[in-house]
Coordinates of C-alpha atoms in Angstrom, one line a residue:
M22 CA 70.6 -172.2 18.2
L23 CA 69.0 -172.5 14.8
N24 CA 67.9 -175.5 12.6
S25 CA 68.5 -175.8 9.3
G26 CA 64.8 -174.6 8.3
E27 CA 65.3 -171.6 10.0
K28 CA 68.4 -170.9 8.9
M29 CA 67.0 -171.2 5.2
F30 CA 64.6 -168.7 5.9
M31 CA 66.9 -166.2 7.5
A32 CA 68.9 -166.2 4.7
L33 CA 65.4 -165.9 2.4
A34 CA 64.2 -163.2 4.2
T35 CA 67.7 -161.5 4.2
V36 CA 68.0 -161.7 0.4
E37 CA 64.3 -160.2 0.1
F38 CA 65.1 -157.3 2.6
L39 CA 68.6 -156.7 0.7
L40 CA 66.9 -156.5 -2.5
G41 CA 63.9 -154.1 -1.4
I42 CA 67.3 -152.0 -0.1
L43 CA 68.8 -152.0 -3.3
V44 CA 65.5 -151.5 -5.4
N45 CA 64.0 -148.6 -3.7
G46 CA 67.2 -146.7 -3.0
F47 CA 68.1 -146.8 -6.4
I48 CA 64.5 -145.2 -6.8
V49 CA 65.6 -142.5 -4.3
L50 CA 69.4 -142.0 -5.8
V51 CA 68.2 -141.7 -9.4
N52 CA 65.4 -139.1 -8.7
C53 CA 67.4 -137.3 -6.4
I54 CA 70.6 -137.0 -8.7
D55 CA 67.9 -135.7 -11.7
W56 CA 66.4 -133.4 -8.9
V57 CA 69.8 -131.8 -8.0
K58 CA 70.5 -131.7 -11.7
S59 CA 67.4 -129.9 -12.9
K60 CA 66.9 -127.9 -9.6
K61 CA 63.2 -129.6 -9.5
L62 CA 61.4 -132.7 -8.8
P63 CA 58.4 -133.3 -10.7
S64 CA 55.3 -134.7 -9.0
N65 CA 55.5 -138.1 -10.3
D66 CA 59.1 -138.6 -9.1
L67 CA 58.4 -137.1 -5.6
I68 CA 55.5 -139.7 -5.2
L69 CA 58.4 -142.5 -6.6
V70 CA 60.9 -141.1 -4.0
S71 CA 58.6 -140.8 -0.9
M72 CA 57.2 -144.5 -1.6
A73 CA 60.7 -146.0 -1.8
I74 CA 61.6 -144.2 1.3
S75 CA 58.9 -145.6 3.1
R76 CA 59.2 -148.8 1.6
I77 CA 63.2 -148.9 3.0
G78 CA 61.3 -148.2 6.4
L79 CA 58.9 -151.2 5.8
S80 CA 61.5 -153.9 4.9
C81 CA 63.7 -153.0 8.0
A82 CA 60.9 -153.2 10.1
I83 CA 59.6 -156.5 8.7
I84 CA 62.9 -158.0 8.7
W85 CA 63.9 -156.7 12.4
N86 CA 60.6 -158.5 13.5
I87 CA 61.9 -161.8 11.7
Y88 CA 65.1 -161.8 13.5
L89 CA 63.5 -160.9 16.9
I90 CA 61.3 -164.0 16.4
L91 CA 63.8 -166.3 15.2
I92 CA 66.2 -165.8 17.7
S93 CA 63.3 -165.9 20.5
F94 CA 64.7 -162.6 21.9
N95 CA 61.7 -160.8 23.9
A96 CA 62.1 -157.5 24.4
P97 CA 59.5 -155.1 24.9
T98 CA 61.0 -151.9 24.1
Q99 CA 62.4 -153.2 21.1
V100 CA 58.8 -154.6 20.0
R101 CA 57.2 -151.7 20.7
I102 CA 59.3 -149.5 18.3
I103 CA 58.9 -152.0 15.5
D104 CA 55.2 -151.9 16.0
I105 CA 55.3 -148.1 16.0
F106 CA 57.8 -148.0 12.9
L107 CA 55.6 -150.6 11.0
V108 CA 52.7 -149.0 11.4
L109 CA 54.4 -145.6 10.1
S110 CA 56.0 -147.4 7.3
H111 CA 52.9 -149.6 6.3
N112 CA 50.4 -146.6 6.7
S113 CA 52.6 -144.2 4.6
N114 CA 53.6 -146.6 1.5
I115 CA 49.7 -147.7 1.0
W116 CA 48.8 -144.1 0.8
F117 CA 52.0 -143.3 -1.5
A118 CA 51.2 -145.7 -3.8
T119 CA 47.6 -145.3 -3.9
M120 CA 48.6 -141.7 -4.6
L121 CA 51.0 -142.4 -7.7
S122 CA 47.7 -144.5 -8.7
I123 CA 45.4 -141.7 -8.6
F124 CA 48.4 -139.3 -10.2
Y125 CA 48.7 -141.8 -13.4
F126 CA 45.1 -141.8 -13.7
L127 CA 44.8 -137.9 -13.7
K128 CA 47.6 -137.1 -15.8
I129 CA 47.2 -139.8 -18.4
T130 CA 43.3 -139.9 -18.9
N131 CA 41.3 -137.3 -20.4
F132 CA 37.8 -136.9 -19.2
S133 CA 35.5 -133.9 -19.6
N134 CA 33.8 -134.4 -16.5
P135 CA 34.8 -130.7 -14.3
L136 CA 35.3 -132.4 -11.1
F137 CA 38.4 -133.9 -12.9
L138 CA 39.2 -131.6 -14.8
W139 CA 39.4 -129.5 -11.3
M140 CA 41.3 -132.0 -10.2
K141 CA 44.3 -133.0 -12.7
W142 CA 44.5 -129.0 -12.6
R143 CA 44.9 -129.1 -9.0
I144 CA 47.0 -132.0 -8.5
D145 CA 50.6 -130.4 -8.6
R146 CA 49.8 -127.6 -6.6
R147 CA 48.0 -130.1 -3.9
L148 CA 49.8 -132.6 -4.0
F149 CA 52.2 -132.3 -0.4
I150 CA 48.9 -132.0 1.0
L151 CA 47.2 -134.9 -1.0
L152 CA 50.2 -136.8 0.2
I153 CA 50.4 -136.1 4.6
V154 CA 46.9 -135.3 5.2
P155 CA 45.1 -139.2 4.8
F156 CA 48.6 -140.7 6.2
I157 CA 47.9 -138.4 9.0
M158 CA 44.5 -138.9 9.7
S159 CA 45.0 -142.8 9.8
L160 CA 47.4 -142.9 12.5
P161 CA 44.7 -141.9 15.4
I162 CA 43.0 -144.9 14.3
I163 CA 45.6 -147.4 13.4
F164 CA 47.7 -146.9 16.1
P165 CA 45.4 -148.2 18.8
V166 CA 44.7 -151.3 16.4
M167 CA 48.2 -152.6 16.1
E168 CA 48.2 -152.2 19.8
R169 CA 45.5 -153.9 20.6
M170 CA 46.7 -156.8 18.3
R171 CA 49.6 -157.1 19.6
Y172 CA 47.7 -157.2 23.2
Y173 CA 45.8 -160.0 22.4
Y174 CA 48.5 -162.0 20.7
G175 CA 50.7 -161.5 23.9
S176 CA 47.9 -162.7 25.8
I177 CA 47.1 -165.7 23.4
L178 CA 50.9 -166.9 23.8
T179 CA 51.3 -166.4 27.4
R180 CA 48.0 -167.9 28.6
G181 CA 48.0 -170.6 25.9
K182 CA 50.4 -172.6 27.8
E183 CA 48.4 -172.4 31.3
R184 CA 45.9 -174.4 32.0
N185 CA 41.7 -173.8 32.6
V186 CA 42.0 -170.5 31.0
T187 CA 41.0 -172.0 27.4
Q188 CA 37.9 -169.6 27.6
E189 CA 40.0 -166.2 28.2
V190 CA 42.2 -167.8 25.0
Q191 CA 39.4 -168.3 22.8
V192 CA 38.1 -164.6 23.6
S193 CA 41.5 -163.2 22.9
K194 CA 41.4 -164.9 19.4
N195 CA 38.0 -163.6 18.9
K196 CA 39.3 -160.0 19.4
L197 CA 42.6 -160.3 17.8
I198 CA 40.7 -162.1 14.2
M199 CA 38.3 -158.6 15.0
L200 CA 41.1 -156.3 14.6
Q201 CA 42.2 -157.8 11.8
V202 CA 39.3 -157.4 9.8
L203 CA 39.6 -153.7 11.1
F204 CA 43.0 -153.2 9.8
G205 CA 42.1 -154.8 6.6
L206 CA 39.3 -152.3 6.6
L207 CA 41.5 -149.7 6.9
S208 CA 43.4 -150.5 4.2
F209 CA 40.2 -151.2 1.8
I210 CA 40.1 -147.5 1.5
P211 CA 43.1 -146.8 -0.4
F212 CA 42.9 -150.5 -2.0
T213 CA 39.8 -149.4 -3.3
L214 CA 40.8 -145.8 -4.8
S215 CA 43.6 -147.9 -6.9
T216 CA 40.7 -150.0 -8.0
I217 CA 38.7 -147.1 -9.3
S218 CA 41.5 -145.6 -11.0
F219 CA 42.8 -148.9 -13.0
C220 CA 39.3 -149.2 -13.6
L221 CA 39.0 -145.7 -15.2
L222 CA 42.3 -146.3 -16.9
I223 CA 41.0 -149.4 -18.5
F224 CA 37.8 -147.1 -19.6
S225 CA 39.9 -144.4 -20.8
L226 CA 41.9 -146.9 -23.0
W227 CA 39.1 -148.6 -24.7
R228 CA 37.3 -145.3 -25.1
H229 CA 40.7 -144.0 -26.6
T230 CA 41.3 -147.0 -28.8
R231 CA 38.0 -146.8 -30.1
Q232 CA 38.4 -143.1 -31.3
M233 CA 42.1 -144.1 -33.0
Q234 CA 40.0 -147.1 -34.7
Q235 CA 37.2 -144.5 -36.5
N236 CA 40.3 -142.2 -37.5
A237 CA 41.8 -145.0 -39.4
T238 CA 45.1 -144.1 -37.3
G239 CA 47.4 -146.6 -35.8
S240 CA 46.6 -148.1 -32.2
R241 CA 49.9 -147.6 -30.7
D242 CA 50.2 -143.8 -30.4
P243 CA 52.5 -142.4 -27.6
S244 CA 49.0 -141.7 -25.4
T245 CA 47.8 -145.8 -25.4
E246 CA 51.6 -146.5 -24.8
A247 CA 50.9 -144.0 -21.4
H248 CA 47.9 -146.0 -20.5
V249 CA 49.4 -149.3 -20.6
R250 CA 52.5 -148.4 -19.0
A251 CA 50.0 -146.9 -16.1
M252 CA 47.6 -149.9 -16.2
K253 CA 50.4 -151.8 -15.4
A254 CA 52.2 -150.0 -12.8
V255 CA 48.7 -150.1 -11.0
S256 CA 47.4 -153.6 -12.1
S257 CA 51.3 -154.7 -10.6
F258 CA 50.4 -152.4 -7.0
L259 CA 47.0 -154.4 -6.7
I260 CA 48.4 -157.8 -6.9
F261 CA 51.3 -157.2 -4.5
F262 CA 49.1 -155.0 -2.1
L263 CA 46.9 -158.5 -1.8
L264 CA 49.9 -160.6 -1.4
Y265 CA 51.2 -158.5 1.6
H266 CA 48.0 -158.5 3.3
M267 CA 47.6 -161.9 2.8
G268 CA 51.2 -162.6 4.4
F269 CA 50.1 -160.3 7.1
F270 CA 47.2 -161.8 7.8
V271 CA 49.2 -165.1 7.8
N272 CA 51.3 -164.1 10.4
Y273 CA 48.8 -163.1 12.7
W274 CA 46.3 -166.0 11.9
S275 CA 49.0 -168.3 12.9
H276 CA 49.5 -166.7 16.3
S277 CA 45.7 -166.4 17.0
E278 CA 45.6 -170.4 16.1
A279 CA 48.8 -171.3 17.9
K280 CA 50.4 -173.1 14.8
S281 CA 53.6 -173.6 14.5
K282 CA 56.2 -171.1 13.6
L283 CA 56.0 -172.3 10.2
A284 CA 53.3 -170.2 8.9
S285 CA 54.1 -167.0 10.5
K286 CA 57.5 -167.2 8.5
L287 CA 55.7 -167.8 5.7
G288 CA 53.5 -164.8 6.2
M289 CA 56.6 -162.6 6.5
S290 CA 58.5 -164.0 3.5
I291 CA 55.2 -163.1 1.9
M292 CA 55.1 -159.8 2.9
L293 CA 59.1 -158.7 2.3
L294 CA 58.1 -159.4 -1.6
Y295 CA 56.0 -156.3 -1.5
P296 CA 58.6 -153.5 -1.1
F297 CA 61.0 -154.7 -3.3
G298 CA 58.2 -156.4 -6.1
H299 CA 56.3 -153.7 -7.0
S300 CA 59.3 -151.2 -7.1
L301 CA 61.2 -153.5 -9.3
I302 CA 58.1 -153.3 -11.6
L303 CA 58.2 -149.3 -11.7
I304 CA 61.8 -149.7 -12.5
L305 CA 61.0 -151.7 -15.4
W306 CA 58.0 -149.7 -17.0
N307 CA 59.3 -146.3 -16.0
S308 CA 61.7 -144.9 -18.9
K309 CA 64.4 -142.7 -16.7
L310 CA 64.5 -145.6 -13.7
R311 CA 65.1 -148.2 -16.9
Q312 CA 67.6 -146.3 -18.7
A313 CA 69.3 -145.6 -15.3
S314 CA 69.1 -149.4 -14.4
L315 CA 70.8 -150.3 -18.2
W316 CA 73.6 -147.8 -17.7
V317 CA 74.5 -149.4 -14.2
W318 CA 74.3 -152.6 -15.5
Q319 CA 76.3 -151.9 -18.7
Q320 CA 79.0 -150.5 -16.4
A321 CA 79.4 -153.0 -13.8
L322 CA 79.8 -155.4 -16.8
F323 CA 82.6 -153.2 -17.9
C324 CA 84.0 -153.4 -14.6
L325 CA 84.0 -157.1 -14.1
R326 CA 85.5 -157.4 -17.6
R327 CA 88.0 -155.2 -17.2
G328 CA 89.0 -157.1 -13.9
K329 CA 89.1 -160.0 -15.1
P330 CA 92.8 -161.3 -15.9

């Protein structure tokens, strides 16, 4: 039977989950409708759709895990399915978001470097490969890491209740912490790529602003606006990315230290902020998605007014 605190946490997690489904489903729906109308899907929209679908899967995996923990339901098969689902959605989502950051950088900035020019010309033609290859290459590493983390986590929970196994439990804790560090390092690669893209966007904006000032023209031209929007999107991804991993490590750290379920619940609540938080910001800073959301809001208000007596 759930206590009042667990019921409040379940309600909070459910709200975060529903918001994630709503926001990311909206991104997929708007872009798919535009795809049907125009018979083509631009590269940035393809990345957004892929990322939104992966975030729907990530939200489902996290909320599924939360419900199993809250009801203390011991089902090894379901836990294994959740692990696989979580790894696939987690890994694909990170790489799709990273590709979005790189895409903004290549399309908005303008450098004379030959490698940059080659990448800028090739990215549309190689986009599918760039989205899939890093994701597939990382799976043989991430799956075993998650499997071992689950094993040591289970070892801590079961042996921690027995006597005279303090040393074995400590070994399991140390190995779990090492695997957490390795998991973080695997995510550090896409995080670094996004950070580099963000820094180069700042440098490009600074250089463009200087050129505008030297030419005595306005500083808020379309290129400047595009730089600012891209920087906001990338910086928000970096912030939510850090929050997500903070929640992930809090969740597993609470298990390794045999703390109460409160820390684990807090960690998963933080993790659920990422799938809908960054996507919501993308909607607000993407002109097509923002206009579509405003239209939906106006239609909803109109229906509510008509429904009033």
